[in-house]
Coordinates of C-alpha atoms and ligand atoms in Angstrom, one line a residue:
X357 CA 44.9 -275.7 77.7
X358 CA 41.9 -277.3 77.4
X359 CA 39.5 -274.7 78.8
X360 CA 39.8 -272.0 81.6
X361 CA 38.4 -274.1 84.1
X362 CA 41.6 -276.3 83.8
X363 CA 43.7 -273.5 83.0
X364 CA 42.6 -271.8 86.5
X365 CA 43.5 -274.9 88.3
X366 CA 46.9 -275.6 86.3
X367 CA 47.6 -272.1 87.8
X368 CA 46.7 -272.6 91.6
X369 CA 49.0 -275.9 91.1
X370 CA 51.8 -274.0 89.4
X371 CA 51.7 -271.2 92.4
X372 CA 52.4 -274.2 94.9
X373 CA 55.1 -276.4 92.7
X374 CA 57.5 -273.1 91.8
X375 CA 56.8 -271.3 95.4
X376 CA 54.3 -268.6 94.8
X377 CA 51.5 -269.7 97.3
X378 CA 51.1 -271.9 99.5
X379 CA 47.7 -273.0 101.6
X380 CA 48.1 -271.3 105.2
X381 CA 49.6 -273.6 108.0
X382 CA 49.2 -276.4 105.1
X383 CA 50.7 -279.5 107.7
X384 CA 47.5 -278.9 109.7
X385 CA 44.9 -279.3 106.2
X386 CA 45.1 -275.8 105.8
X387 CA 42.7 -272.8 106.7
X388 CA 39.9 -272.4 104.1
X389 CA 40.3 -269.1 102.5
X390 CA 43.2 -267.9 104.0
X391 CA 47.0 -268.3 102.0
X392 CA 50.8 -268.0 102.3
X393 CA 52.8 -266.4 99.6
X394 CA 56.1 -268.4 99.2
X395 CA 59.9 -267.3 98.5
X396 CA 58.6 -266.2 94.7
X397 CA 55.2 -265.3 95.6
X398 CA 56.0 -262.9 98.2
X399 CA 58.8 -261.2 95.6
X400 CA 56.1 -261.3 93.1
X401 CA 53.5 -259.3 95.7
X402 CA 55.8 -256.9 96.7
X403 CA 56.8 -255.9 93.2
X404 CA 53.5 -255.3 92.6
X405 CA 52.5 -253.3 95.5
X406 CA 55.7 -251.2 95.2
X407 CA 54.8 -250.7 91.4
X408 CA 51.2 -249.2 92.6
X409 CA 53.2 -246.9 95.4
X410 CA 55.6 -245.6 93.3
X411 CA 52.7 -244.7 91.1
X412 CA 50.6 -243.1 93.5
X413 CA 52.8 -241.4 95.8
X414 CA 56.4 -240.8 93.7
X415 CA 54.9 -240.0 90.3
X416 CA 51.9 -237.5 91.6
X417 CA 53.4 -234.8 94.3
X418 CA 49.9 -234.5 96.0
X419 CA 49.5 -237.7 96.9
X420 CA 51.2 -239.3 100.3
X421 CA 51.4 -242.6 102.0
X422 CA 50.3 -243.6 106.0
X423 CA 51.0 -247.1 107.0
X424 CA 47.6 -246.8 109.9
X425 CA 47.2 -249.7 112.3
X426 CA 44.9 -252.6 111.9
X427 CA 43.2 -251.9 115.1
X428 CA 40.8 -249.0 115.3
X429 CA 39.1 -247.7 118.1
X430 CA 35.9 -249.7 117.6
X431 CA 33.7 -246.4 116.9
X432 CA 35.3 -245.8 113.5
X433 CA 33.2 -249.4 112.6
X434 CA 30.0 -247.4 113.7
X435 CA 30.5 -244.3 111.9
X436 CA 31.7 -245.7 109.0
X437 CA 28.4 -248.0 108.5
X438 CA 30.2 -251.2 109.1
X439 CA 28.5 -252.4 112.1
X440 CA 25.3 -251.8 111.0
X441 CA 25.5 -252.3 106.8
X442 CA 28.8 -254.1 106.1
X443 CA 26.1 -257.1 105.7
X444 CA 25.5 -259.9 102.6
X445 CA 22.3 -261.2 102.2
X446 CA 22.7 -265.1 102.4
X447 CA 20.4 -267.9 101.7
X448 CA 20.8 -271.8 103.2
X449 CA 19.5 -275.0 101.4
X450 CA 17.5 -276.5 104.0
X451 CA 18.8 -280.2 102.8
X452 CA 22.3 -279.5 102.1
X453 CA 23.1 -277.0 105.1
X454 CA 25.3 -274.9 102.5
X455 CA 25.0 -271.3 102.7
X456 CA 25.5 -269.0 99.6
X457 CA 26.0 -265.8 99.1
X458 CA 22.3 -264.4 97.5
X459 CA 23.9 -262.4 94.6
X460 CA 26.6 -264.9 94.1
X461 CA 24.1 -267.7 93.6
X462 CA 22.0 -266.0 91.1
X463 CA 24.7 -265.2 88.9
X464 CA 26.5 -268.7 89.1
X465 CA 22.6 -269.5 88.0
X466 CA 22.7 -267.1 84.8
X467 CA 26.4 -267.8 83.7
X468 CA 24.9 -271.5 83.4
X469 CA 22.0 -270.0 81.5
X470 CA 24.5 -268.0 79.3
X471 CA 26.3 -271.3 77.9
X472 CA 22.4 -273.2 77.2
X473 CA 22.0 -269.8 74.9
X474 CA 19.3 -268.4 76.9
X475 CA 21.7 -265.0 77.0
X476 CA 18.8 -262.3 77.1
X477 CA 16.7 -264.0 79.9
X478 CA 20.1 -264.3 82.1
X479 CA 20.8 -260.3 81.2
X480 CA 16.7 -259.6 82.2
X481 CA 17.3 -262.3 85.8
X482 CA 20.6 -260.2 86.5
X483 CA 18.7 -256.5 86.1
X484 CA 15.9 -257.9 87.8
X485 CA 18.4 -259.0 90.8
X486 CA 20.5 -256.0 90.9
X487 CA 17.2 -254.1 91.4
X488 CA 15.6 -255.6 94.0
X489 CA 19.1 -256.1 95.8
X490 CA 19.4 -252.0 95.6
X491 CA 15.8 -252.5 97.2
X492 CA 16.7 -254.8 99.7
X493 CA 13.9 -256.9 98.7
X494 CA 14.7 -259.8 100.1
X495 CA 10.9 -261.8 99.4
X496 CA 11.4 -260.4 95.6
X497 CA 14.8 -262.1 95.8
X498 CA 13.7 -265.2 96.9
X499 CA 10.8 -265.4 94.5
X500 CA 13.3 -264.4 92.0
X501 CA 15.2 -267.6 92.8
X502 CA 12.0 -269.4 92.9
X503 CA 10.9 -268.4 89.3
X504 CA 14.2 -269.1 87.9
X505 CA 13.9 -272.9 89.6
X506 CA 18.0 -272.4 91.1
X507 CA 19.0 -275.5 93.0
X508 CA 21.8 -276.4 95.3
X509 CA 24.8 -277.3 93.7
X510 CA 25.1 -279.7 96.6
X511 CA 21.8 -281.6 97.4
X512 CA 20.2 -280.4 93.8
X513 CA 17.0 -278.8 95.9
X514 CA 15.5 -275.5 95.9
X515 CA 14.3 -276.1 99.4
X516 CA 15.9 -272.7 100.4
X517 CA 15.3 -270.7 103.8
X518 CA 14.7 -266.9 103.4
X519 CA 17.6 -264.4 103.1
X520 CA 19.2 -263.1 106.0
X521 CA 21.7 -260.1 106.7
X522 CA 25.3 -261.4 107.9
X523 CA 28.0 -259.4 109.0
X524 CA 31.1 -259.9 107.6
X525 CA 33.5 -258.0 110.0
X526 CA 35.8 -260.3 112.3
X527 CA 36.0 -259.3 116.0
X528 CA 38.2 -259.7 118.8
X529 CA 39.0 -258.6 122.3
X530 CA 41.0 -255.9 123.5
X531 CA 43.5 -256.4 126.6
X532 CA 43.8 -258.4 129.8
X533 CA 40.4 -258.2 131.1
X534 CA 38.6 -258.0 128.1
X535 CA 36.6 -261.6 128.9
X536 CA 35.2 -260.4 132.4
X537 CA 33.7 -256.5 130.7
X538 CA 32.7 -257.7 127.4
X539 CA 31.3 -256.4 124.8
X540 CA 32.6 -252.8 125.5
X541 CA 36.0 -254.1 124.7
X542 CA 35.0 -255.3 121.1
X543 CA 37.3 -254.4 118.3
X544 CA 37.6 -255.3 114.9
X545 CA 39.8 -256.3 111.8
X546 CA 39.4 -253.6 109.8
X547 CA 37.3 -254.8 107.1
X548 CA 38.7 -252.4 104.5
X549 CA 42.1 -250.4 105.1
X550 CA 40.2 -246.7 103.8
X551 CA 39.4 -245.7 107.7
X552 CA 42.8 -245.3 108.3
X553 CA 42.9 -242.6 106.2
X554 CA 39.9 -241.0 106.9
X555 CA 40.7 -240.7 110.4
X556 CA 44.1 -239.1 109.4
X557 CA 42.8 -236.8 107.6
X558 CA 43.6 -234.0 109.5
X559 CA 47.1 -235.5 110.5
X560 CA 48.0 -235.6 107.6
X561 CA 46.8 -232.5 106.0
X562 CA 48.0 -230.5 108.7
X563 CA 51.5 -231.5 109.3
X564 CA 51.8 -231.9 105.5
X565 CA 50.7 -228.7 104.5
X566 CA 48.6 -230.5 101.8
X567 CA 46.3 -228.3 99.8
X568 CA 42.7 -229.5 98.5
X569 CA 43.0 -231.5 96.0
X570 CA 45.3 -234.1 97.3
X571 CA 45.5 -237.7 98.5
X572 CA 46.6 -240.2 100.6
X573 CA 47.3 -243.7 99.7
X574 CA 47.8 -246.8 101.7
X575 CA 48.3 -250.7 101.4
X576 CA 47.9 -253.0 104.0
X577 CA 45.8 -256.3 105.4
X578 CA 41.9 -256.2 105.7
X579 CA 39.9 -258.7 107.2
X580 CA 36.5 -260.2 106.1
X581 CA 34.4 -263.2 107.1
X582 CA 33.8 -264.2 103.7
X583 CA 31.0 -266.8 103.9
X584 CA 31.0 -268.0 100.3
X585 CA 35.3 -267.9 100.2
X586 CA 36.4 -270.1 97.6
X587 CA 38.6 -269.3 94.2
X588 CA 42.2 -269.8 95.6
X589 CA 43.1 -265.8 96.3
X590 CA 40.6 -264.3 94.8
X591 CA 38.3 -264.3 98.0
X592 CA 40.0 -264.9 100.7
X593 CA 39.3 -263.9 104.5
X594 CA 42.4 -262.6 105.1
X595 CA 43.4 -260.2 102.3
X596 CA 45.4 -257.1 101.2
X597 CA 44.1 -254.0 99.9
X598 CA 45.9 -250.6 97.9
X599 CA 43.8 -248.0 98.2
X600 CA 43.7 -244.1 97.5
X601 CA 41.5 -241.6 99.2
X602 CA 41.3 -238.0 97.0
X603 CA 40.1 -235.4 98.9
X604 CA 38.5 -232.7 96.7
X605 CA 36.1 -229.6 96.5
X606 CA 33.0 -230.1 96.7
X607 CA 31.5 -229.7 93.3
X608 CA 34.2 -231.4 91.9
X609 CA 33.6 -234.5 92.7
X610 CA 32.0 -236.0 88.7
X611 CA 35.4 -234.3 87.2
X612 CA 38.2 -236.5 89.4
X613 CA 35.8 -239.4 89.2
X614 CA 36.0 -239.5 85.6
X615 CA 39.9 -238.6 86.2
X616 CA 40.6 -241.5 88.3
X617 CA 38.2 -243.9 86.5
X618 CA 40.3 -243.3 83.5
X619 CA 43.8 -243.4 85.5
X620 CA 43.4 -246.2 87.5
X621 CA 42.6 -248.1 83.9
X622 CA 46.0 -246.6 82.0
X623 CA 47.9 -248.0 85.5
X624 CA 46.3 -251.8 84.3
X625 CA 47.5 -251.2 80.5
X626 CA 50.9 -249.5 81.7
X627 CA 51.7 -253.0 82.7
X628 CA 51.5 -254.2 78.9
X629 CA 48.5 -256.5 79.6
X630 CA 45.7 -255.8 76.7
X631 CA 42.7 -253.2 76.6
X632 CA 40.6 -256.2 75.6
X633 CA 41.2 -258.0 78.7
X634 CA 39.5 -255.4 80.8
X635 CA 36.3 -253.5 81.4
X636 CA 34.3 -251.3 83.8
X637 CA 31.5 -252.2 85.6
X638 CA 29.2 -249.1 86.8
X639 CA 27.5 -249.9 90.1
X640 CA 23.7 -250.0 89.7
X641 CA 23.5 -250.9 93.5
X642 CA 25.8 -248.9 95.4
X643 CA 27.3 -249.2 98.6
X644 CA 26.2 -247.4 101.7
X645 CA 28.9 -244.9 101.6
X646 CA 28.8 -244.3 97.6
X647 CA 27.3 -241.6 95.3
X648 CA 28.9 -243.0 91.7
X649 CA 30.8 -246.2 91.8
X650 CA 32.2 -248.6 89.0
X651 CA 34.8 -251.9 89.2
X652 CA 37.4 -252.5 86.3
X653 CA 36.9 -256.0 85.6
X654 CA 39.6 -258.3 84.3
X655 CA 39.2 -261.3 82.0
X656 CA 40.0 -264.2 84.7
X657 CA 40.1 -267.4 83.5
X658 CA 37.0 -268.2 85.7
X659 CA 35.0 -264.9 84.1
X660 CA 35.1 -261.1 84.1
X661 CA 35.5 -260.4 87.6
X662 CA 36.2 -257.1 89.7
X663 CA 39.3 -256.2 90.3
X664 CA 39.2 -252.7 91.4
X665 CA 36.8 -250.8 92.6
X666 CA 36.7 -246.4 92.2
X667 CA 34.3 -245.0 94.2
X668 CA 32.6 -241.7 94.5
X669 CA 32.2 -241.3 98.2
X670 CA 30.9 -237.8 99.1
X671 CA 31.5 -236.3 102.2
X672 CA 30.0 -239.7 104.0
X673 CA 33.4 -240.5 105.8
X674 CA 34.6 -237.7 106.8
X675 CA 31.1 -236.4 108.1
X676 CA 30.2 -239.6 110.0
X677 CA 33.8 -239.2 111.8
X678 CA 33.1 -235.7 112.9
X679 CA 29.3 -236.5 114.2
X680 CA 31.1 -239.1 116.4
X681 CA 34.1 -238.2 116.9
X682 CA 33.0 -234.5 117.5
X683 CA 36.4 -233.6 116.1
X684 CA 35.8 -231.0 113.1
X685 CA 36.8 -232.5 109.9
X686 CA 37.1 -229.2 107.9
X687 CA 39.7 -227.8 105.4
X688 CA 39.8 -224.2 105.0
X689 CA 40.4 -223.0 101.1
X690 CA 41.5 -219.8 100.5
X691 CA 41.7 -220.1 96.5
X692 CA 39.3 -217.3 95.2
X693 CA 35.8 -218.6 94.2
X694 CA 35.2 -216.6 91.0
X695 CA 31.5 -216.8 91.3
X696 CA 31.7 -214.3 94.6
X697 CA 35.3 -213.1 94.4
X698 CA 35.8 -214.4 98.0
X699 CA 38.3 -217.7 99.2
X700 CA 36.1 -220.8 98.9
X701 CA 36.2 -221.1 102.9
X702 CA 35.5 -224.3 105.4
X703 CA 34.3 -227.0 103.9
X704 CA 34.1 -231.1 104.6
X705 CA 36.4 -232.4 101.5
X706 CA 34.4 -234.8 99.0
X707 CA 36.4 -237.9 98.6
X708 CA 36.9 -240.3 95.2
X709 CA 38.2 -243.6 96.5
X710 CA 40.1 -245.8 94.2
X711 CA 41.1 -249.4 95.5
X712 CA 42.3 -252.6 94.9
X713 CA 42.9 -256.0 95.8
X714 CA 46.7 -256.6 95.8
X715 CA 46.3 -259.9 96.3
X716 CA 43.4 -260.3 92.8
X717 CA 46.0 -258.2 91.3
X718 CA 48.6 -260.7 91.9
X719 CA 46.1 -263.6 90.3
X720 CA 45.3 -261.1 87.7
X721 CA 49.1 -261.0 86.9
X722 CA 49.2 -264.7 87.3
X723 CA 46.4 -265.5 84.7
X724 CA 47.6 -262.9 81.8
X725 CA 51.4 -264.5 82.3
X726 CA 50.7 -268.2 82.7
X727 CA 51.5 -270.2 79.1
X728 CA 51.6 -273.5 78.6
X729 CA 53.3 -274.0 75.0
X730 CA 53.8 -277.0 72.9
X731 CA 57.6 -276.8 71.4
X732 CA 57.4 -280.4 69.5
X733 CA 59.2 -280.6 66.6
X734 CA 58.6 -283.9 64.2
X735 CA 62.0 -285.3 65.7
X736 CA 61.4 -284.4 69.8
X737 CA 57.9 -284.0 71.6
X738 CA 58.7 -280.8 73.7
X739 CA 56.6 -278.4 75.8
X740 CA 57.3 -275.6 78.3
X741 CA 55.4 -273.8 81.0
X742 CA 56.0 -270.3 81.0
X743 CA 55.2 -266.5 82.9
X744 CA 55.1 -263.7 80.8
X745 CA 55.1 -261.3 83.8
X746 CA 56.2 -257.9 83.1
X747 CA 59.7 -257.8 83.6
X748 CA 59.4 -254.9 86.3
X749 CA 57.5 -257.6 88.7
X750 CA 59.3 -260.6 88.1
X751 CA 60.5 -261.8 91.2
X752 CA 64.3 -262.9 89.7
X753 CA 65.4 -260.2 86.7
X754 CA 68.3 -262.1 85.5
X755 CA 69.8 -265.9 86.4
X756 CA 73.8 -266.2 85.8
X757 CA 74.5 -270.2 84.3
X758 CA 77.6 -271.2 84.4
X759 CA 77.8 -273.4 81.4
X760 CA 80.1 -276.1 83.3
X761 CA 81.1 -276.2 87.3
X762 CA 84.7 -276.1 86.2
X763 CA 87.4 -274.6 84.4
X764 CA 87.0 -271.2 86.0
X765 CA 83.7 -270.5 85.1
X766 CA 82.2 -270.5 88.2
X767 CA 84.4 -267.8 89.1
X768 CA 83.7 -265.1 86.8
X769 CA 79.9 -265.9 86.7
X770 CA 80.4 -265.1 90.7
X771 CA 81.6 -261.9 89.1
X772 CA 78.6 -261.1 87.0
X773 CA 76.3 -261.5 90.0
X774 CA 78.6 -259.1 92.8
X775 CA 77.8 -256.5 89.6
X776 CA 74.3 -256.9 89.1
X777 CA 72.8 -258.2 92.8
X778 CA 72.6 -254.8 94.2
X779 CA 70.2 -253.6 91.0
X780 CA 68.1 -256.4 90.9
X781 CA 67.5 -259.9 92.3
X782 CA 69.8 -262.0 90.5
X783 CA 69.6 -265.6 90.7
X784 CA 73.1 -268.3 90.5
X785 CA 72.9 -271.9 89.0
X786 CA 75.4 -274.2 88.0
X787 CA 73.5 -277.7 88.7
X788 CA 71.6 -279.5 85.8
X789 CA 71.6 -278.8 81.9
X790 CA 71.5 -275.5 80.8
X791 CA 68.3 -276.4 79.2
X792 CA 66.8 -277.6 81.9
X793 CA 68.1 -274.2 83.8
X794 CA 66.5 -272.4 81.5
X795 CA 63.0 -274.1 81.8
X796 CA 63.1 -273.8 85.4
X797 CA 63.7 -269.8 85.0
X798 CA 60.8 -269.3 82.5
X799 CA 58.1 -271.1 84.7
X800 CA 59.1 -268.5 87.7
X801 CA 58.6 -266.0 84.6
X802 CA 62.2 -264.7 84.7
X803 CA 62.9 -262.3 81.7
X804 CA 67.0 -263.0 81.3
X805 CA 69.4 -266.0 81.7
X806 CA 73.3 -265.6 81.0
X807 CA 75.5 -268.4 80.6
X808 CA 79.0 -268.1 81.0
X809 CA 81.1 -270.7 78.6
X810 CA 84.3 -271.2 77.6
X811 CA 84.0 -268.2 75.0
X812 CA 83.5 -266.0 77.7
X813 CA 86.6 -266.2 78.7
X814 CA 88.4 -265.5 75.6
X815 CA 86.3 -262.2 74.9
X816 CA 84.2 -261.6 77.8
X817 CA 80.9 -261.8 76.2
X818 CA 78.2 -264.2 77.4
X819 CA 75.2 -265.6 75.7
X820 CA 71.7 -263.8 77.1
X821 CA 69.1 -265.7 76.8
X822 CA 64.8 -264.0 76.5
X823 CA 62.6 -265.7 78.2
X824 CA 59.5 -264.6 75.5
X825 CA 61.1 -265.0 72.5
X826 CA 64.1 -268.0 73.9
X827 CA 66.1 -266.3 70.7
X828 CA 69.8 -266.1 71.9
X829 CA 72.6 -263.6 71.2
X830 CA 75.9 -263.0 72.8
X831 CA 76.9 -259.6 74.3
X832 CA 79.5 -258.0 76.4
X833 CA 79.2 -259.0 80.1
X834 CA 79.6 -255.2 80.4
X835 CA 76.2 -255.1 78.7
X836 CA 74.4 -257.2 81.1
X837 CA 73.7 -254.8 83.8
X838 CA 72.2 -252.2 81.8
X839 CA 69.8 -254.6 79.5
X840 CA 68.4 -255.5 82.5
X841 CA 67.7 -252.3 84.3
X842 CA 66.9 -251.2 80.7
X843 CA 64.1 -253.6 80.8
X844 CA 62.7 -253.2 84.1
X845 CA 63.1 -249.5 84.1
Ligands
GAP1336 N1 37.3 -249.3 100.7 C1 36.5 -249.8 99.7 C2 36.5 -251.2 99.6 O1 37.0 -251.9 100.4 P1 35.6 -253.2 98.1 O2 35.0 -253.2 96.7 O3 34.9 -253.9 99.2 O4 35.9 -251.7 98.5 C3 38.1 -253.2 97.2 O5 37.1 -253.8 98.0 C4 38.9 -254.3 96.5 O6 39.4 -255.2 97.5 C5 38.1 -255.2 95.6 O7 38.0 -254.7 94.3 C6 39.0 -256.5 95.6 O8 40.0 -256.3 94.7 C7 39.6 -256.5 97.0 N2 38.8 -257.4 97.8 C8 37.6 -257.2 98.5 N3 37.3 -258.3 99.2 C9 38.2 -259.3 99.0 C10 38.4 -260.6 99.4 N4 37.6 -261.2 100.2 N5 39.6 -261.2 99.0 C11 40.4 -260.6 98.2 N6 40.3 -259.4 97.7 C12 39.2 -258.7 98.1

């Protein structure tokens, strides 16, 4: 590949071709920012979002899932800051009539910067724009841009308006007669799927029982009028997020950040994808709800980029929902305090947030897998595009080839498949070379192929064939159910 801008695109082409994703409603041009996942893609997605379940709510026993509904009564939007801070400060080029995103534009600006060599000034432009950004010093900003001489990409002018707020939360009306009374029948797309927990909270404590600390964990779509949407999935307007609230003591709240900070990283290795790909990110700006906040960055082939964001929120949520809900949010803990010998009492849990972007996570997965390799030899020229996805979220575990249509093989390849299909999502084949079978399974990034040939009939073994590696060896069609699950385990 000849560099990650190509290999970034090669990808997005792949994802169409082999059925991963597709542009939304693509017959009509498409809908900028918004995407289908395919027959592989959606397989892909859900392994991955059942992978992040499993790990939140089967492997730690206080931690549940809620499946909350899009629509929220439009107050939670007020409490929660939305309405009046869920804004990005954006900038238009007066000749061009393109609007960036402020922050986005500036760092587009020192990446450029970074390949003349001019790598300390970018680091001092970037500190200098997080700064007044935590300021919202919009004038300082502009100058900022001003000093730096940043163009439009599009009419190559700096003839820039000043920064203005925009809201990025989509609305829509509520019921039959929601034209004739207006705006009192506003409601949202929830912007972020977190206030579905936090107005649960109670619920779910309650009727679970749960004792402080615990958490509740949910995935689902959020919504956001993305201005500067662009990157194939990994801003879209339409989106899905995993996220984790962790409601703790008060006091407590540095300890589980570090906790999750550190966890939510060992989930990203646990997948086998390298250390050196990742890194944190610690918020200088934070967001209106947030105390401590960092991102764990991946490696994408278009730059380090966030993938995940864990957030020390405080008692922000929880307190905003009482004040305007005038429900009490309390939890009463009647573990001893030692420092006064009495139980800990009421209190408004603290909350660490962790959450990601199932869809980033699913280009994340994308970009460590992808492979193009060149398998010439001085006789053939030969080359072969292959995933490397973790064999746990491959969307087909194991294909069954029947080395010829004939001669009964058909048959007990059918066989193999009626044992296997209810583990795993098997796949059956019998059109085409085997070669070219197998070539077709590697760029959907299935780990194991088994042809059935003549031999198999003599001594029931078949020859399995690893995707990685394409070594070969023949085993006992008893075998092939348990390699597999041994694999995905
Ligand atoms: N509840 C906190 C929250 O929503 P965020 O940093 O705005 O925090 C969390 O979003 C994660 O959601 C991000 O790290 C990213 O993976 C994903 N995400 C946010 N906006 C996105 C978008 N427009 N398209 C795709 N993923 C997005």
């Amino acid at each position: 590949m000849a560099n990650d801008s190509n290999k970034f695109q090669a990808i997005i082409s792949h994802c169409k071709e082999y059925g991963f994703i597709f542009p939304s409603s693509e017959i009509y041009d498409g809908l900028q920012a918004v995407y289908d996942y395919g027959q592989m893609g959606s397989e892909l997605k859900k392994n991955i979002r059942d992978y992040w379940w499993k790990s939140m709510t089967q492997l730690n026993d206080n931690i549940v899932g809620i499946d909350a509904a899009i629509f929220m009564h439009p107050t939670t939007w007020k409490a929660s800051g939305h309405v009046d801070n869920f804004n990005d400060p954006m900038i238009d080029n007066k000749d061009s009539k393109k609007r960036y995103r402020v922050d986005h534009l500036i760092e587009a600006h020192a990446e450029q910067m970074e390949k003349d060599g001019r790598i300390d000034e970018a680091k001092g432009m970037l500190v200098e724009m997080e700064n007044l950004l935590a300021k919202d010093d919009f004038a300082g900003l502009k100058q900022l841009i001003a000093d730096h001489g940043i163009t439009c990409s599009v009419s190559g002018t700096s003839n820039w308006t000043d920064i203005r707020q925009f809201n990025l939360m989509f609305a829509t009306e509520f019921g039959a007669v929601a034209a004739e009374e207006g705006q009192d029948n506003i409601v949202y797309l929830r912007p972020e799927t977190a206030q579905g927990i936090f107005v649960n909270f109670l619920n779910v404590q309650k009727t679970g029982r749960m004792k402080v600390p615990f958490g509740i964990a949910q995935t689902g779509k959020a919504f956001r009028n993305e201005i500067v949407a662009r990157q194939f999935i990994f801003r879209m307007r339409e989106f899905e997020q995993m996220e984790m609230q962790f409601f703790v003591r008060p006091g407590t709240e540095g300890e589980w950040y570090k906790y999750w900070k550190e966890a939510r990283l060992q989930w990203h290795l646990s997948l086998g994808i390298p250390a050196e790909s990742y890194r944190y990110h610690d918020h200088v700006k934070l967001a209106h709800y947030a105390k401590e906040a960092c991102d764990i960055e991946f490696n994408f082939p278009i730059g380090f980029k966030e993938v995940e964001g864990i957030h020390s929120r405080g008692k922000f949520d929880l307190w905003q929902h009482q004040e305007y809900s005038k429900k009490k949010m309390q939890y009463f803990d009647n573990d001893i305090d030692p420092a006064t010998g009495k139980p800990y009492g009421n209190y408004i849990p603290y909350v660490i947030e962790t959450s990601i972007g199932l869809d980033r996570m699913f280009l994340l997965v994308m970009s460590h897998a992808y492979e193009e390799q060149d398998l010439s030899t001085p006789e053939k020229p030969d080359s072969r595009v292959v995933l490397k996805l973790p064999a746990k979220l491959a969307p087909i575990k194991l294909a069954v080839f029947p080395l010829t249509k004939k001669d009964g093989l058909p048959e007990v390849a059918e066989r193999i498949m009626d044992e296997c299909r209810s583990s795993f999502r098997c796949f059956y084949e019998e059109k085409d070379a085997i070669g070219k079978r197998y070539r077709r399974m590697d760029a959907v990034g299935t780990p194991f192929c088994v042809t059935v040939d003549h031999q198999t009939k003599e001594d029931n073994t078949v020859t399995i064939r690893y995707r990685d590696s394409m070594e070969q060896e023949r085993i006992p069609v008893s075998e092939i159910r348990n390699r597999v699950l041994q694999a995905i385990g």
